[in-house]
Coordinates of C-alpha atoms in Angstrom, one line a residue:
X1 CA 86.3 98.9 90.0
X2 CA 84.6 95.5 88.2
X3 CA 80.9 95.5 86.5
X4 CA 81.5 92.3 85.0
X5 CA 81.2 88.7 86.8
X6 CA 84.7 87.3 85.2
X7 CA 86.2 90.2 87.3
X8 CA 84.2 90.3 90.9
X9 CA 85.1 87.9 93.7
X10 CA 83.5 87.4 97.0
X11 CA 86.6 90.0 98.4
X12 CA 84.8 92.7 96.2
X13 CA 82.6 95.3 98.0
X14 CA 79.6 96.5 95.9
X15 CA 79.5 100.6 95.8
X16 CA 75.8 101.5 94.9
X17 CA 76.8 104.7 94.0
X18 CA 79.4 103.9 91.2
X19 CA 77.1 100.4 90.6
X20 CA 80.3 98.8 90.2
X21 CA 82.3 96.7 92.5
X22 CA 85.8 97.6 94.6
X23 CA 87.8 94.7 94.2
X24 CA 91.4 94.3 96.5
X25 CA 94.3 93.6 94.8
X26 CA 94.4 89.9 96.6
X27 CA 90.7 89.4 94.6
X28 CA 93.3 88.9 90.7
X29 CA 96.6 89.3 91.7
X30 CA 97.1 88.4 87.9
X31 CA 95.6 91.1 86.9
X32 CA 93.8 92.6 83.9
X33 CA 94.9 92.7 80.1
X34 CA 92.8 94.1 77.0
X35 CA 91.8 91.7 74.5
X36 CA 90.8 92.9 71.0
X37 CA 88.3 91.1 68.7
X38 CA 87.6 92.6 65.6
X39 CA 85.1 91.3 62.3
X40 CA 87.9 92.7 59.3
X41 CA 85.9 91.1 56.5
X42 CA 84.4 93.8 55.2
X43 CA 81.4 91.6 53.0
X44 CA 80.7 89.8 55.6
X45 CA 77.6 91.7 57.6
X46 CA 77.1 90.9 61.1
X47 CA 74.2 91.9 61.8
X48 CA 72.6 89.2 59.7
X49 CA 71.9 85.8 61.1
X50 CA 73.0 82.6 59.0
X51 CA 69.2 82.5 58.5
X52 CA 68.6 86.1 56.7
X53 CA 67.4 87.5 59.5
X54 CA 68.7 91.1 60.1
X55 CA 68.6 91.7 63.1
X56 CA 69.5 95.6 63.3
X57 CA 65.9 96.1 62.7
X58 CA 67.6 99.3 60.5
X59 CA 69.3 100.9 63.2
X60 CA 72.3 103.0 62.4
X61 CA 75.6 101.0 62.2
X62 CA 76.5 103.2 65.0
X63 CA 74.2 101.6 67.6
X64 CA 76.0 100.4 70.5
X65 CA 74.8 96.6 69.9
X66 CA 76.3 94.3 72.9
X67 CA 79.3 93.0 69.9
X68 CA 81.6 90.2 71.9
X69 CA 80.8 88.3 75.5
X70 CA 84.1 86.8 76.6
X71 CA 83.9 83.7 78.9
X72 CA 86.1 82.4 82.0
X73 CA 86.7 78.7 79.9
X74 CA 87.5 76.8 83.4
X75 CA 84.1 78.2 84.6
X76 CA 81.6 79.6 82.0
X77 CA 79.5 81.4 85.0
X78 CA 82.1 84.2 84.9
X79 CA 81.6 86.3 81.8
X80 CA 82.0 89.8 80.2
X81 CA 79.5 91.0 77.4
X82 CA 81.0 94.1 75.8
X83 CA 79.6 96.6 73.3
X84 CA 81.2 97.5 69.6
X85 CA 82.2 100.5 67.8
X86 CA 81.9 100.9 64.0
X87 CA 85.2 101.1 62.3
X88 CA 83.7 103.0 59.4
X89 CA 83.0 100.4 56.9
X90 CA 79.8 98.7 54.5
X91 CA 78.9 96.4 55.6
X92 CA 79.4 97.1 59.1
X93 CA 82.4 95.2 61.1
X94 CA 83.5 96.6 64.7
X95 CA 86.1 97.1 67.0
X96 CA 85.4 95.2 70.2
X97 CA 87.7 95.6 73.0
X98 CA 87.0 93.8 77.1
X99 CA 89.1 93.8 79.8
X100 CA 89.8 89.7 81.3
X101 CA 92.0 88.0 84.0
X102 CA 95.2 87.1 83.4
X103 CA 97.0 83.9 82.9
X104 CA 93.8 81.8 82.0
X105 CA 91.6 80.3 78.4
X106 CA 89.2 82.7 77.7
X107 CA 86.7 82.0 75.1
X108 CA 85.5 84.5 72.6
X109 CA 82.4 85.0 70.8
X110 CA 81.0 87.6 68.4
X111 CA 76.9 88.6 70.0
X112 CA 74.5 91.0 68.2
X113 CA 72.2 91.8 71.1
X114 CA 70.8 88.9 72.8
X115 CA 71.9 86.3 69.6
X116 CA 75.3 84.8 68.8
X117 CA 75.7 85.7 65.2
X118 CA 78.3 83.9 62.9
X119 CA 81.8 83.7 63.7
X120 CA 83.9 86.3 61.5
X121 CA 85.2 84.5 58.2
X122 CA 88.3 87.0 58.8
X123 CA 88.7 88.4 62.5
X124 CA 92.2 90.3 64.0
X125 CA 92.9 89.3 67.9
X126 CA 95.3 91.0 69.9
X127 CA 96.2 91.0 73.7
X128 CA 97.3 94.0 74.7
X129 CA 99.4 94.3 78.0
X130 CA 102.4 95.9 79.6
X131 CA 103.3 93.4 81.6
X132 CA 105.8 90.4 79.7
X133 CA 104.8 87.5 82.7
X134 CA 100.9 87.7 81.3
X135 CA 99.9 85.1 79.0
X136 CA 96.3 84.1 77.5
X137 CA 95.1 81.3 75.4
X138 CA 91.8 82.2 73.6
X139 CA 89.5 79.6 72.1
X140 CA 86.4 80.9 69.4
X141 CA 84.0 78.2 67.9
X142 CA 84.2 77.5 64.5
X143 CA 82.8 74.5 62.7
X144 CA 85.2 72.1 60.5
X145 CA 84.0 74.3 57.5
X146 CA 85.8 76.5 58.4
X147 CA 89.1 74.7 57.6
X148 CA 91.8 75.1 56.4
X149 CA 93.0 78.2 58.3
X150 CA 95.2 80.6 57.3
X151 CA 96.4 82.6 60.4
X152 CA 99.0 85.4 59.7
X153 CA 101.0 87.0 62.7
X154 CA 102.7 90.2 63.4
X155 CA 105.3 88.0 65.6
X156 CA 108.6 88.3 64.3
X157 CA 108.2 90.8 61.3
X158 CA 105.4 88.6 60.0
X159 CA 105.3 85.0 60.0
X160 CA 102.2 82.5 58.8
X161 CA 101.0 80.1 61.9
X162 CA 101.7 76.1 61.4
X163 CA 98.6 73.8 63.2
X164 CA 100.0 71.8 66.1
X165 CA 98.1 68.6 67.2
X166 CA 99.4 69.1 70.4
X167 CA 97.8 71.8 73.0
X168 CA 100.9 71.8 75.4
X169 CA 103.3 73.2 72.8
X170 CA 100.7 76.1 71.8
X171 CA 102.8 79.1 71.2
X172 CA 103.1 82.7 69.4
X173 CA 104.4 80.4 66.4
X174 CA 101.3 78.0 65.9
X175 CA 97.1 77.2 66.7
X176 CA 95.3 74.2 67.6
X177 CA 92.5 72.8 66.0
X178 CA 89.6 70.9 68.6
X179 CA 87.5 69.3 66.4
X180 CA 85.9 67.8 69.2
X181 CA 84.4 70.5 70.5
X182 CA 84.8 72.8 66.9
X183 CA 86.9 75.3 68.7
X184 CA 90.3 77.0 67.4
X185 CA 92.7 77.8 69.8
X186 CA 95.0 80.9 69.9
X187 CA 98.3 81.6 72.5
X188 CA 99.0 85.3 73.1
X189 CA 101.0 87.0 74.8
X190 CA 103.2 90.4 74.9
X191 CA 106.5 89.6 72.5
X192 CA 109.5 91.2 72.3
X193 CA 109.4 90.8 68.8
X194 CA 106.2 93.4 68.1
X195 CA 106.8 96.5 70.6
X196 CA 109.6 98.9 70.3
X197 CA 109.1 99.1 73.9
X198 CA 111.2 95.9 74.8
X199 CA 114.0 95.9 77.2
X200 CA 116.3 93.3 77.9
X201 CA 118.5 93.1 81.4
X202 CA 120.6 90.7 82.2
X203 CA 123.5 89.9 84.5
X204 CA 125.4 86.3 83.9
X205 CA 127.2 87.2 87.5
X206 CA 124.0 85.2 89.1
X207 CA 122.7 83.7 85.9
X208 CA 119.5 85.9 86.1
X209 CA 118.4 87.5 83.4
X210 CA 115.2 90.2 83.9
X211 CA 112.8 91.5 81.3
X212 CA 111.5 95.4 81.7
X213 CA 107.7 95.6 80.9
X214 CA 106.7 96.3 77.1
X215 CA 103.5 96.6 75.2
X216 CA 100.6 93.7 73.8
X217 CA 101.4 91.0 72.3
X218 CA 101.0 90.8 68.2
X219 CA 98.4 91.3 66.0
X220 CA 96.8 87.9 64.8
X221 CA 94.6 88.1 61.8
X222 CA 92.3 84.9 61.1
X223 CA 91.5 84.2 57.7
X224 CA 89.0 80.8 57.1
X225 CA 87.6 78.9 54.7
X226 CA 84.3 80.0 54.1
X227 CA 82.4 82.9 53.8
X228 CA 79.5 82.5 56.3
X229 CA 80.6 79.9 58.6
X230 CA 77.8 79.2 60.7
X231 CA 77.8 79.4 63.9
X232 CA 74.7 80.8 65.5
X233 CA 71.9 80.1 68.0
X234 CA 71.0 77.0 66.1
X235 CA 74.2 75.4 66.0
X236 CA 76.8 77.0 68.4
X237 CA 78.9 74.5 70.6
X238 CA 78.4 75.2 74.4
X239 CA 82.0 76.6 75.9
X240 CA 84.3 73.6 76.4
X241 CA 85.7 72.8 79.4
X242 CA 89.9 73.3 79.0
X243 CA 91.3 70.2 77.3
X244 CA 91.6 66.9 79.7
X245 CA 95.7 67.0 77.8
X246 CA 96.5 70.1 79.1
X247 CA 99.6 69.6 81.0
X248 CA 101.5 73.0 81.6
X249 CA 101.2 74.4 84.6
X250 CA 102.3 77.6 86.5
X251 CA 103.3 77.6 90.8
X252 CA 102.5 80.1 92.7
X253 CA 104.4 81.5 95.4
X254 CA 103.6 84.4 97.5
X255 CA 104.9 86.9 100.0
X256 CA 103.8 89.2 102.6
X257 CA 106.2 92.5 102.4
X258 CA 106.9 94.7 105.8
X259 CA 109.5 96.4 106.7
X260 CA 110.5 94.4 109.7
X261 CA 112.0 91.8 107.1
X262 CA 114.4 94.1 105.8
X263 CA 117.5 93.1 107.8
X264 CA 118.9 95.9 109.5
X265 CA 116.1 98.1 108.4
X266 CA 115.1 101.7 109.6
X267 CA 111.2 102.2 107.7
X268 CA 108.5 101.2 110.2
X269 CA 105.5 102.0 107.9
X270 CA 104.6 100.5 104.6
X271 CA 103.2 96.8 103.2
X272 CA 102.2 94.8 100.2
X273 CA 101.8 91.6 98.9
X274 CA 104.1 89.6 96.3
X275 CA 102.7 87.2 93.9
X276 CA 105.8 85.2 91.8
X277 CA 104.2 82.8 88.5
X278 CA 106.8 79.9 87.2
X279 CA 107.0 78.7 83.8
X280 CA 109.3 75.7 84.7
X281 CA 109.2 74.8 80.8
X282 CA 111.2 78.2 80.4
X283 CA 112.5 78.8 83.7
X284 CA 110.5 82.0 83.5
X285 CA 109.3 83.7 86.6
X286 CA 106.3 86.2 86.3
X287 CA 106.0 88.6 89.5
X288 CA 103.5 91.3 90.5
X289 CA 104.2 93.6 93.1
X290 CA 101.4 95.2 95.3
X291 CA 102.4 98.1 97.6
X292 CA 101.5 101.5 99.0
X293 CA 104.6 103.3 99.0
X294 CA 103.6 105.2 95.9
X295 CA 105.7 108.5 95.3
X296 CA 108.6 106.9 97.8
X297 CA 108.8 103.6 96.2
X298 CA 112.7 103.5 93.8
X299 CA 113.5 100.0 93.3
X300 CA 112.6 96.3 93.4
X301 CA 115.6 93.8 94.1
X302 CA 116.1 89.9 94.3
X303 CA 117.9 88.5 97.0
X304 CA 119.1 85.1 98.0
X305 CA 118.6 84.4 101.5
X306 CA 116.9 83.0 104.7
X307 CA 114.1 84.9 106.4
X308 CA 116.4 87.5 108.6
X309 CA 120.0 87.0 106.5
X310 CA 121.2 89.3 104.0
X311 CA 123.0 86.5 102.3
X312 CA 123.5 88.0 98.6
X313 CA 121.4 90.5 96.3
X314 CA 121.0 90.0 92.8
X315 CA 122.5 92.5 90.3
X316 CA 119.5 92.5 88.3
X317 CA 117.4 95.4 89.9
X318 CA 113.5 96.3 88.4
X319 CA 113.9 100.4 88.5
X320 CA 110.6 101.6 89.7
X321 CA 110.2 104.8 86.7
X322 CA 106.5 105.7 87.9
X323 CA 107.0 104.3 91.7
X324 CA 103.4 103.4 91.2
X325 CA 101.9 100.1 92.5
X326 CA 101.4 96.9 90.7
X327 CA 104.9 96.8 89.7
X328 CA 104.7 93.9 87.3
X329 CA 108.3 92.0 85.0
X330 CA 109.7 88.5 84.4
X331 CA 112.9 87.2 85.3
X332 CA 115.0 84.1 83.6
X333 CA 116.6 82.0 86.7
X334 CA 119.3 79.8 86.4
X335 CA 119.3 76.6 88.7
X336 CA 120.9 77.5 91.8
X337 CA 118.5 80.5 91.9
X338 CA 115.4 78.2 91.3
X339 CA 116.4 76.2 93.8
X340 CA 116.6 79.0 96.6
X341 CA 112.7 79.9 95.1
X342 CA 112.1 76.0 96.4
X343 CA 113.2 76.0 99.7
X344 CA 112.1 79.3 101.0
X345 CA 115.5 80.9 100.6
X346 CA 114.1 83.6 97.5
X347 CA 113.1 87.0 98.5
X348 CA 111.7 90.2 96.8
X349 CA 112.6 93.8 98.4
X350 CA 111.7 97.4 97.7
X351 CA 114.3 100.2 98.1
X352 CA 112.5 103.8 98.2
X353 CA 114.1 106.9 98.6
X354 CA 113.2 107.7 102.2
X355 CA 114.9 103.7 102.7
X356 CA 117.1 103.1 100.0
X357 CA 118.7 99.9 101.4
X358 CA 115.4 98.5 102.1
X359 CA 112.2 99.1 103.1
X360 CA 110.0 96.4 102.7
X361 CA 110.6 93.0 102.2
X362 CA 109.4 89.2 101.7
X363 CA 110.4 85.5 101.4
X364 CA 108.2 84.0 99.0
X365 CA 106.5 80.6 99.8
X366 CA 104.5 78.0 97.8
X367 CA 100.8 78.8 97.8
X368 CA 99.2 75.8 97.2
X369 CA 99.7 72.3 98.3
X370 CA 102.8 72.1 96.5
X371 CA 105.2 73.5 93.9
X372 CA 107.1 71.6 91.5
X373 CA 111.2 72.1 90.9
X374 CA 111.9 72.8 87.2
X375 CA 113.0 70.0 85.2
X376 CA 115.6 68.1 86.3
X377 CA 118.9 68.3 84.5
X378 CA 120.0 65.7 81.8
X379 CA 122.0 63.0 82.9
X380 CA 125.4 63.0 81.8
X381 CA 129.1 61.3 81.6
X382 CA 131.8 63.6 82.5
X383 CA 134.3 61.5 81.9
X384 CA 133.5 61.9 77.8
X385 CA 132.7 65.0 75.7
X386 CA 130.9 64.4 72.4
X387 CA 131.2 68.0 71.5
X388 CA 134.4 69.4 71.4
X389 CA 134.1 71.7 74.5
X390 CA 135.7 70.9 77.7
X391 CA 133.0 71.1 81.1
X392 CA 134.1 71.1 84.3
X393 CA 132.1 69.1 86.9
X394 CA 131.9 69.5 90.2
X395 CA 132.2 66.6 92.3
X396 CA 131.4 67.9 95.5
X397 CA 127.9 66.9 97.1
X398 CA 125.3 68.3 94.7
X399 CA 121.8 66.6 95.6
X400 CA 122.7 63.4 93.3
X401 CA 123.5 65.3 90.4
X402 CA 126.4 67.0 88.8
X403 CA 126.8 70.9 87.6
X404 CA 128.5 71.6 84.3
X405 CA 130.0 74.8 83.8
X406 CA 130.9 75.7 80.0
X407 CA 133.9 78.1 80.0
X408 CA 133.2 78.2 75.4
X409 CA 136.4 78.2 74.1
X410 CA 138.4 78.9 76.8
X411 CA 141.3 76.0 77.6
X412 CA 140.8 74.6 81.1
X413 CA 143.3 72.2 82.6
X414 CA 143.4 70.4 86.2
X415 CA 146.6 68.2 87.4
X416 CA 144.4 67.0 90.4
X417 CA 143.0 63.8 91.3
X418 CA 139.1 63.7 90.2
X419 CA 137.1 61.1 92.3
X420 CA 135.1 60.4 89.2
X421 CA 137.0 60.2 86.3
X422 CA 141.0 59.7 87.5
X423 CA 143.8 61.2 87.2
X424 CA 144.8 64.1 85.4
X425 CA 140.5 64.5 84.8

């Protein structure tokens, strides 16, 4: 069920009798993660406005005060105004927790009822999700006063965040500063490097390497400049618009499972829908699963073939534990895989144990106008090596462009004829 407008679509059926809306999983098929916003400055009161106006009126601390709204940046219409619980501490700071989409800029702001109060001068984010293909970048005003940062992460055993000028290389490591529109920008998303809960999978068989879900991402802790920084009523930004540079971008493909794809299949009862994310930058594929073979459900495999062909099944397998729908990973492809994803030659099936070579199944197709092929591979000469490893090449008909293969330290030699680079190549 959704309450909030950030999560209803026009799919979603009100239910007067919850007061909430049923949403199907086609409405955000990138689903939900938590996002944590928390005051940590413990002299800093927030229930005082820039001005000296206290605007608890001498409630208890207690009082469940709307604490954060949380905006939909690419369309400000869509929000979510959350309440705050009192951590404990005098002055007062709070523990505010909403629930957004996936895979978008969301901007944050701290709210004492119906006013915008004054950003924290030390605040802790944190995205908290299991699955590892879910990503947010979160932008919170704060004026130039509030410069320099200093922004400590629990990334990597603790590390200290540099300032990048450039939005398209925002990561775990860094923040950007618009001082434009007076808004700092934060990248989260889960890490390997924070939860225990990390799994990595891979099989270099089929140059696929898959990542088992884990918990949020790490805990960010914002520091600034100044002690009351400002930004209220009277001088708050309006919520910018996501920056004109913004380059990266993810393709979507999608899939329809039944079990009439599954080539010599037996189940005649089941569905769901796939929905596959690409990170071209990191040739990182995001998938979530919807189906309704919970209880039944075992497995989730990758396969490399035309609509009705077997052709070949990946090792890597995603092993279903609670056989529960969304099922939701990443997977690392090498080339030849990405280029099956391409052409319509990629498909996603689900064993269970009633069909457990197959029960439902679906090529995925771009779902848009049109998907883009990851970056195209450096040009080289394989006629020279600069580095002291030997590559083979392939000169058979490869689209225009040569494969290299390094085989490490292992000595390679060839007495044929090479087309390219002569004899004894």
């Amino acid at each position: 069920p959704a309450q909030a407008s950030m999560l209803v679509t026009p799919s979603c059926v009100f239910h007067e009798t919850w007061n909430a809306y049923a949403c199907p999983w086609s409405a955000i098929p990138e689903g939900y993660n938590r996002l944590d916003f928390d005051n940590k400055d413990t002299t800093f009161n927030p229930n005082i406005l820039p001005n000296g106006t206290d605007l608890s009126n001498n409630l208890p601390d207690d009082y469940r005060w709307p604490r954060m709204i949380a905006y939909d940046q690419a369309d400000p219409s869509r929000s979510i105004l959350t309440q705050g619980v009192w951590m404990g501490c005098n002055p007062p700071c709070y523990d505010t927790k909403v629930q957004v989409v996936s895979k978008k800029f969301v901007s944050v702001r701290p709210r004492l009822g119906d006013y915008h109060i004054s950003n924290y001068p030390k605040a802790r984010l944190q995205m908290v999700s299991s699955s590892p293909g879910d990503w947010l970048i979160v932008s919170m005003p704060y004026p130039a006063s509030a410069l320099p940062f200093t922004i400590t992460s629990s990334y990597r055993s603790g590390i200290t965040l540099t300032q990048t000028d450039d939005i398209n290389e925002l990561d775990l490591t860094n923040y950007y500063y618009d001082s434009k529109t007076e808004h700092l920008y934060l990248y989260q998303e889960p890490s390997p490097y924070y939860s225990n809960a990390y799994e990595l999978l891979s099989s270099t068989e089929y140059d696929v390497t898959i990542y088992n879900p884990y918990l949020g991402g790490p805990e960010v802790i914002i520091q600034t400049s100044c002690q009351s920084c400002l930004v209220s009523d009277y001088n708050l930004k309006n919520i910018p618009p996501i920056p004109a540079e913004w380059k990266r971008r993810e393709d979507r493909y999608t899939g329809s499972l039944d079990p009439c794809q599954v080539v010599g299949g037996t189940a005649t009862k089941g569905s769901g829908s796939v929905y596959v994310w690409t990170d071209a930058k990191n040739q990182r594929l995001s998938y979530a699963i919807y189906h309704n073979l919970a209880m039944d459900a075992d497995e989730v495999v990758f396969g490399i073939g035309a609509p009705g062909s077997t052709g070949f099944v990946l090792t890597t397998k995603h092993t279903m534990t609670g056989a529960y729908s969304p099922v939701k990973g990443t997977i690392i492809l090498g080339d030849y895989n990405w280029n099956a994803l391409y052409t319509g030659n990629f498909y996603v099936q689900i064993n269970s144990k009633s069909a457990p070579n197959g029960h439902l199944r679906a090529n995925l197709a771009c779902d848009g106008n049109s998907c883009s092929y990851p970056q195209v591979l450096k040009e080289v000469n394989p006629c020279t090596t600069t580095d002291g490893r030997l590559y083979i090449f392939d000169d058979a008909d490869k689209n225009g462009f040569h494969q290299a293969y390094d085989r490490g330290f292992n000595t390679v030699t060839t007495d044929t004829n090479s087309k390219v680079c002569g004899a004894n190549a």
